């Protein structure tokens, strides 16, 4: 799995600087940046503001406030200095990403109120790529970042966007900057960092399509696992997530969550939805643990945390789990979490928890 980190931030910034330096002799103040209402000069300053804001949020471990910095270029500063400002704040942001521990999350208002270092990296890279495009379009410059950078952004903060034949064109379409055959124009958009649900001993970390792809292909998904790796059911669930993403049907709040133990940061299992709620407001859950984590109440704790969050929603009324008749430990998990048996057939029991 290709990590979105400081090196990718530097790559994006270097590409931005390279193309903008070909037009530093132009009047950026009088030229509109692509489809934006901003000038090219203002847009360059906006990139620096975004980068230093993300660096501060992540390095400062902000938990309940989003403090946006507004960097204003001196009136006497020329366009070359504007480019240098992007490079300097890019280096600062790359350092913040690279020095943040994997488990650290900092506040970002949309949509789930936090992001980890990869999420911040992806957001910062998106700002650089997209606003470089805006400036280049306004100045009539050719610009296309690498497919790997674009795919990294899409698979981490645009999980709701169905992949297209070309990552750059898909990213432009998803942010209202271009067209894709067979898809309606985008007029309103947001990116989405992964959902994280804190618990007493566990944190439930929502899988991104990038991490799910790695898990489905036999990797670790970027997690350190107890006993050396996830149970096979986790890989199967990750594969289902990837298929939903590829079909444009994935929604992060109804995905798969890796259970990460707070005491040592080790992943001990996974828990996930089979789909979004049906018309009656019913959702079904599945889960598994690595062998060494069983018998400690982790699955029960995780199920309670996820059920509490899910049943607080207006569009969910019933939480269900279908369990093999022979799987007594799993039946104990749902019973301890407050579920009741509501149906059965020759092979399974169905348990439910209602609001």
Coordinates of C-alpha atoms in Angstrom, one line a residue:
X1 CA 0.0 0.0 0.0
X2 CA 1.4 3.4 -1.0
X3 CA 1.3 5.6 2.1
X4 CA 0.2 9.2 1.8
X5 CA 2.9 11.0 3.8
X6 CA 5.5 13.8 3.7
X7 CA 7.1 12.5 0.5
X8 CA 3.8 12.7 -1.4
X9 CA 3.3 16.2 0.0
X10 CA 6.7 17.2 -1.3
X11 CA 6.0 15.7 -4.7
X12 CA 2.7 17.6 -5.0
X13 CA 4.4 20.9 -4.0
X14 CA 7.4 20.3 -6.4
X15 CA 5.0 19.8 -9.3
X16 CA 3.1 22.9 -8.3
X17 CA 6.3 25.0 -8.1
X18 CA 7.6 23.7 -11.4
X19 CA 4.6 24.7 -13.5
X20 CA 4.0 28.0 -11.7
X21 CA 7.6 29.1 -12.2
X22 CA 7.1 29.0 -16.0
X23 CA 4.8 32.0 -15.7
X24 CA 6.2 34.1 -12.8
X25 CA 6.7 37.0 -15.3
X26 CA 2.9 37.2 -15.9
X27 CA 0.4 39.4 -14.0
X28 CA -1.2 37.0 -11.6
X29 CA -3.4 39.6 -9.9
X30 CA -5.4 40.4 -13.1
X31 CA -6.0 36.8 -14.1
X32 CA -8.8 34.7 -12.7
X33 CA -7.9 31.2 -11.5
X34 CA -9.8 28.9 -13.7
X35 CA -13.5 28.5 -12.6
X36 CA -12.8 30.3 -9.2
X37 CA -13.7 33.8 -8.5
X38 CA -10.2 34.4 -7.0
X39 CA -7.2 35.8 -8.9
X40 CA -4.2 33.5 -9.6
X41 CA -2.2 35.6 -7.0
X42 CA -4.8 35.1 -4.3
X43 CA -5.1 31.4 -5.1
X44 CA -1.4 31.0 -4.6
X45 CA -1.6 32.6 -1.2
X46 CA -4.6 30.4 -0.4
X47 CA -2.4 27.3 -1.0
X48 CA 0.1 28.5 1.6
X49 CA -2.7 29.3 4.1
X50 CA -4.1 25.8 3.7
X51 CA -0.8 24.1 4.1
X52 CA 0.2 26.0 7.3
X53 CA -3.3 25.5 8.7
X54 CA -3.1 21.7 8.3
X55 CA 0.4 21.7 9.7
X56 CA -0.8 23.5 12.8
X57 CA -3.9 21.4 13.3
X58 CA -1.9 18.1 13.1
X59 CA 1.3 19.2 14.9
X60 CA -0.7 20.9 17.7
X61 CA -3.1 17.8 18.0
X62 CA -6.1 20.1 17.9
X63 CA -9.1 18.2 19.2
X64 CA -12.1 20.6 19.2
X65 CA -11.2 23.7 17.2
X66 CA -10.3 24.4 13.6
X67 CA -8.2 27.6 13.5
X68 CA -7.6 28.6 9.9
X69 CA -4.6 30.8 9.2
X70 CA -4.8 33.4 6.5
X71 CA -1.4 34.1 5.0
X72 CA -1.3 37.4 3.0
X73 CA 1.6 38.0 0.6
X74 CA 3.3 41.4 1.0
X75 CA 2.3 43.8 -1.7
X76 CA 5.9 44.1 -2.8
X77 CA 6.4 40.3 -3.0
X78 CA 6.7 39.1 -6.6
X79 CA 5.3 35.9 -8.1
X80 CA 8.6 34.0 -7.4
X81 CA 8.2 34.8 -3.7
X82 CA 4.7 33.5 -3.9
X83 CA 6.0 30.2 -5.3
X84 CA 8.6 30.1 -2.5
X85 CA 5.9 30.6 0.0
X86 CA 4.2 27.4 -1.2
X87 CA 7.4 25.5 -1.0
X88 CA 8.2 26.7 2.5
X89 CA 4.7 25.9 3.9
X90 CA 4.8 22.7 2.0
X91 CA 8.0 21.7 3.8
X92 CA 6.5 22.6 7.1
X93 CA 3.4 20.5 6.4
X94 CA 5.4 17.6 5.2
X95 CA 7.4 17.6 8.4
X96 CA 4.2 17.7 10.5
X97 CA 2.8 14.7 8.6
X98 CA 6.0 12.7 8.9
X99 CA 6.4 13.3 12.7
X100 CA 2.8 12.6 13.7
X101 CA 2.3 9.1 15.1
X102 CA -0.1 6.8 13.2
X103 CA -2.8 6.9 15.9
X104 CA -2.9 10.6 16.3
X105 CA -6.0 12.4 15.0
X106 CA -6.6 16.1 14.9
X107 CA -9.7 18.2 14.4
X108 CA -11.2 18.8 11.0
X109 CA -14.8 19.9 10.8
X110 CA -15.9 17.8 7.8
X111 CA -17.5 15.4 8.0
X112 CA -16.6 13.3 11.0
X113 CA -14.7 16.0 12.9
X114 CA -11.2 14.4 12.8
X115 CA -8.5 13.2 10.5
X116 CA -5.3 11.2 10.9
X117 CA -1.9 12.0 9.3
X118 CA -2.8 10.3 6.1
X119 CA -6.1 12.1 5.9
X120 CA -4.4 15.5 6.5
X121 CA -1.8 14.6 3.9
X122 CA -4.5 13.7 1.4
X123 CA -6.4 17.0 2.1
X124 CA -3.2 19.1 1.8
X125 CA -2.2 17.3 -1.4
X126 CA -5.7 17.8 -2.8
X127 CA -5.5 21.6 -2.1
X128 CA -2.1 21.8 -3.9
X129 CA -3.2 19.7 -6.9
X130 CA -6.6 21.4 -7.4
X131 CA -5.5 25.0 -6.9
X132 CA -2.4 24.5 -9.0
X133 CA -4.9 23.3 -11.7
X134 CA -7.0 26.5 -11.2
X135 CA -4.0 28.8 -11.5
X136 CA -2.6 26.9 -14.5
X137 CA -6.0 27.0 -16.2
X138 CA -6.2 30.7 -15.7
X139 CA -2.7 31.3 -17.1
X140 CA -3.1 28.8 -19.9
X141 CA -0.5 26.4 -18.6
X142 CA -0.4 22.6 -19.1
X143 CA -0.6 20.7 -15.8
X144 CA -1.3 17.1 -14.8
X145 CA 0.0 15.5 -11.6
X146 CA 0.9 11.9 -11.4
X147 CA -1.9 9.3 -11.4
X148 CA -0.5 7.8 -8.2
X149 CA -1.0 11.1 -6.3
X150 CA -4.5 11.5 -7.6
X151 CA -5.5 7.9 -6.8
X152 CA -4.1 8.3 -3.3
X153 CA -6.3 11.4 -2.7
X154 CA -9.4 9.7 -4.2
X155 CA -9.0 6.4 -2.2
X156 CA -8.6 8.2 1.1
X157 CA -10.8 11.3 1.2
X158 CA -13.3 10.6 -1.7
X159 CA -14.6 7.1 -0.8
X160 CA -18.0 8.0 -2.1
X161 CA -16.7 8.7 -5.6
X162 CA -16.7 5.8 -8.1
X163 CA -13.2 5.4 -9.6
X164 CA -12.9 6.5 -13.2
X165 CA -10.6 5.5 -16.1
X166 CA -8.1 8.3 -15.3
X167 CA -7.6 9.4 -11.6
X168 CA -6.8 13.0 -12.5
X169 CA -9.9 13.5 -14.6
X170 CA -12.0 11.8 -11.9
X171 CA -10.6 14.1 -9.2
X172 CA -11.3 17.1 -11.4
X173 CA -14.9 15.9 -12.0
X174 CA -15.4 15.1 -8.3
X175 CA -14.5 18.7 -7.4
X176 CA -16.6 20.4 -10.0
X177 CA -13.7 21.2 -12.3
X178 CA -14.3 18.9 -15.3
X179 CA -16.6 16.4 -17.0
X180 CA -16.7 12.6 -17.1
X181 CA -18.7 10.7 -19.8
X182 CA -21.9 9.3 -18.4
X183 CA -21.7 11.3 -15.1
X184 CA -23.7 14.4 -14.2
X185 CA -21.7 17.5 -13.5
X186 CA -20.7 18.1 -9.8
X187 CA -21.9 21.4 -8.4
X188 CA -21.5 20.7 -4.7
X189 CA -18.8 18.5 -3.2
X190 CA -17.0 17.5 0.0
X191 CA -14.3 15.1 0.8
X192 CA -14.7 12.6 3.7
X193 CA -12.1 11.4 6.1
X194 CA -12.6 8.0 7.7
X195 CA -15.0 7.5 10.7
X196 CA -13.4 6.8 14.1
X197 CA -15.4 5.7 17.1
X198 CA -13.5 5.8 20.5
X199 CA -14.2 3.3 23.2
X200 CA -12.8 2.3 26.6
X201 CA -10.2 -0.2 25.5
X202 CA -10.6 0.0 21.7
X203 CA -10.8 2.5 18.9
X204 CA -12.9 1.6 15.9
X205 CA -11.1 3.0 12.8
X206 CA -13.1 3.0 9.6
X207 CA -11.3 1.5 6.6
X208 CA -10.6 3.7 3.6
X209 CA -10.7 2.1 0.2
X210 CA -6.9 2.3 0.1
X211 CA -6.5 0.4 3.3
X212 CA -9.3 -2.1 2.4
X213 CA -7.6 -2.8 -0.9
X214 CA -4.3 -3.6 0.8
X215 CA -6.1 -5.9 3.3
X216 CA -8.0 -7.7 0.6
X217 CA -4.8 -8.3 -1.3
X218 CA -3.1 -9.9 1.7
X219 CA -1.5 -6.8 3.3
X220 CA -1.8 -5.3 6.7
X221 CA -4.0 -2.4 5.7
X222 CA -1.4 -0.1 7.4
X223 CA -2.1 -1.6 10.9
X224 CA 0.1 -3.6 13.3
X225 CA -1.8 -6.7 14.1
X226 CA -1.9 -8.9 17.1
X227 CA -0.7 -12.5 16.2
X228 CA 0.8 -11.3 12.9
X229 CA -2.3 -10.6 10.9
X230 CA -6.1 -10.3 10.5
X231 CA -8.5 -13.2 10.5
X232 CA -9.7 -14.3 7.1
X233 CA -13.2 -12.7 7.6
X234 CA -11.6 -9.3 7.9
X235 CA -10.0 -9.7 4.5
X236 CA -13.3 -10.9 3.0
X237 CA -15.1 -7.9 4.5
X238 CA -12.4 -5.6 3.1
X239 CA -12.9 -7.2 -0.3
X240 CA -16.6 -6.4 -0.2
X241 CA -15.8 -2.8 0.7
X242 CA -13.6 -2.5 -2.3
X243 CA -16.3 -3.9 -4.6
X244 CA -18.8 -1.4 -3.2
X245 CA -16.2 1.4 -3.8
X246 CA -15.6 0.3 -7.4
X247 CA -19.3 0.3 -8.0
X248 CA -19.8 3.8 -6.6
X249 CA -21.9 2.4 -3.7
X250 CA -19.6 2.8 -0.8
X251 CA -20.5 5.0 2.2
X252 CA -17.9 5.3 4.9
X253 CA -20.3 5.4 7.8
X254 CA -21.6 1.9 6.7
X255 CA -18.2 0.4 6.1
X256 CA -15.7 -1.8 8.0
X257 CA -14.0 -0.8 11.2
X258 CA -10.7 -2.2 12.4
X259 CA -10.6 -2.7 16.2
X260 CA -7.4 -1.1 17.5
X261 CA -6.4 -1.7 21.1
X262 CA -5.6 1.5 23.0
X263 CA -2.9 0.0 25.3
X264 CA -0.5 -0.9 22.5
X265 CA -2.0 0.2 19.2
X266 CA -2.4 -3.3 17.9
X267 CA -5.3 -4.3 15.7
X268 CA -7.3 -7.2 17.2
X269 CA -10.1 -7.7 14.7
X270 CA -12.7 -5.9 12.6
X271 CA -16.4 -5.2 12.6
X272 CA -18.5 -4.0 9.7
X273 CA -21.9 -3.4 8.2
X274 CA -23.2 -5.6 5.4
X275 CA -24.8 -2.6 3.8
X276 CA -26.5 0.8 4.5
X277 CA -29.9 0.7 6.3
X278 CA -32.8 -0.8 4.4
X279 CA -36.2 0.9 4.0
X280 CA -37.2 -0.2 7.4
X281 CA -34.1 1.2 9.1
X282 CA -32.5 -2.2 9.7
X283 CA -28.7 -2.8 9.4
X284 CA -26.8 -6.1 9.8
X285 CA -23.4 -6.4 11.4
X286 CA -20.5 -8.9 11.1
X287 CA -17.3 -9.2 13.1
X288 CA -14.2 -11.3 13.9
X289 CA -11.2 -11.2 16.2
X290 CA -7.7 -12.6 15.8
X291 CA -7.3 -15.8 17.9
X292 CA -5.1 -14.1 20.6
X293 CA -7.7 -11.4 21.3
X294 CA -10.7 -13.7 21.9
X295 CA -12.1 -14.2 25.4
X296 CA -11.3 -10.6 26.6
X297 CA -14.6 -8.9 25.8
X298 CA -13.3 -6.9 22.9
X299 CA -16.0 -7.8 20.5
X300 CA -18.7 -7.1 23.0
X301 CA -17.2 -3.7 23.8
X302 CA -16.9 -2.8 20.1
X303 CA -20.4 -3.9 19.3
X304 CA -21.8 -1.8 22.1
X305 CA -19.9 1.3 20.9
X306 CA -21.0 0.8 17.3
X307 CA -24.6 0.0 18.2
X308 CA -24.8 3.1 20.5
X309 CA -23.6 5.3 17.7
X310 CA -25.7 3.7 15.0
X311 CA -29.0 3.6 16.9
X312 CA -28.6 7.3 17.7
X313 CA -29.3 8.0 14.0
X314 CA -32.8 8.8 12.8
X315 CA -32.5 6.4 9.8
X316 CA -31.7 3.3 11.9
X317 CA -34.2 1.5 14.2
X318 CA -32.9 -2.1 14.3
X319 CA -29.4 -3.5 14.6
X320 CA -29.1 -7.2 13.6
X321 CA -26.6 -10.0 13.6
X322 CA -27.0 -13.5 12.0
X323 CA -24.9 -16.2 13.7
X324 CA -24.4 -19.9 13.1
X325 CA -26.1 -22.1 15.6
X326 CA -22.8 -23.7 16.4
X327 CA -21.0 -20.5 17.1
X328 CA -21.6 -20.2 20.9
X329 CA -18.9 -17.6 21.6
X330 CA -20.4 -15.2 19.0
X331 CA -23.9 -15.7 20.4
X332 CA -22.5 -14.8 23.8
X333 CA -21.0 -11.6 22.4
X334 CA -24.3 -10.3 21.0
X335 CA -26.2 -11.4 24.1
X336 CA -23.9 -9.5 26.4
X337 CA -24.2 -6.5 24.1
X338 CA -28.0 -6.5 24.7
X339 CA -29.2 -8.3 21.6
X340 CA -32.2 -10.7 21.7
X341 CA -32.8 -13.7 19.5
X342 CA -35.7 -12.9 17.1
X343 CA -35.6 -15.6 14.4
X344 CA -33.9 -18.8 13.4
X345 CA -33.6 -21.3 10.6
X346 CA -31.8 -24.7 10.3
X347 CA -28.3 -23.2 10.3
X348 CA -28.5 -19.7 12.0
X349 CA -30.0 -17.6 14.7
X350 CA -30.9 -13.9 14.1
X351 CA -30.3 -11.5 16.9
X352 CA -31.6 -7.9 17.1
X353 CA -31.2 -4.7 19.1
X354 CA -33.8 -2.1 18.7
X355 CA -33.8 1.6 19.5

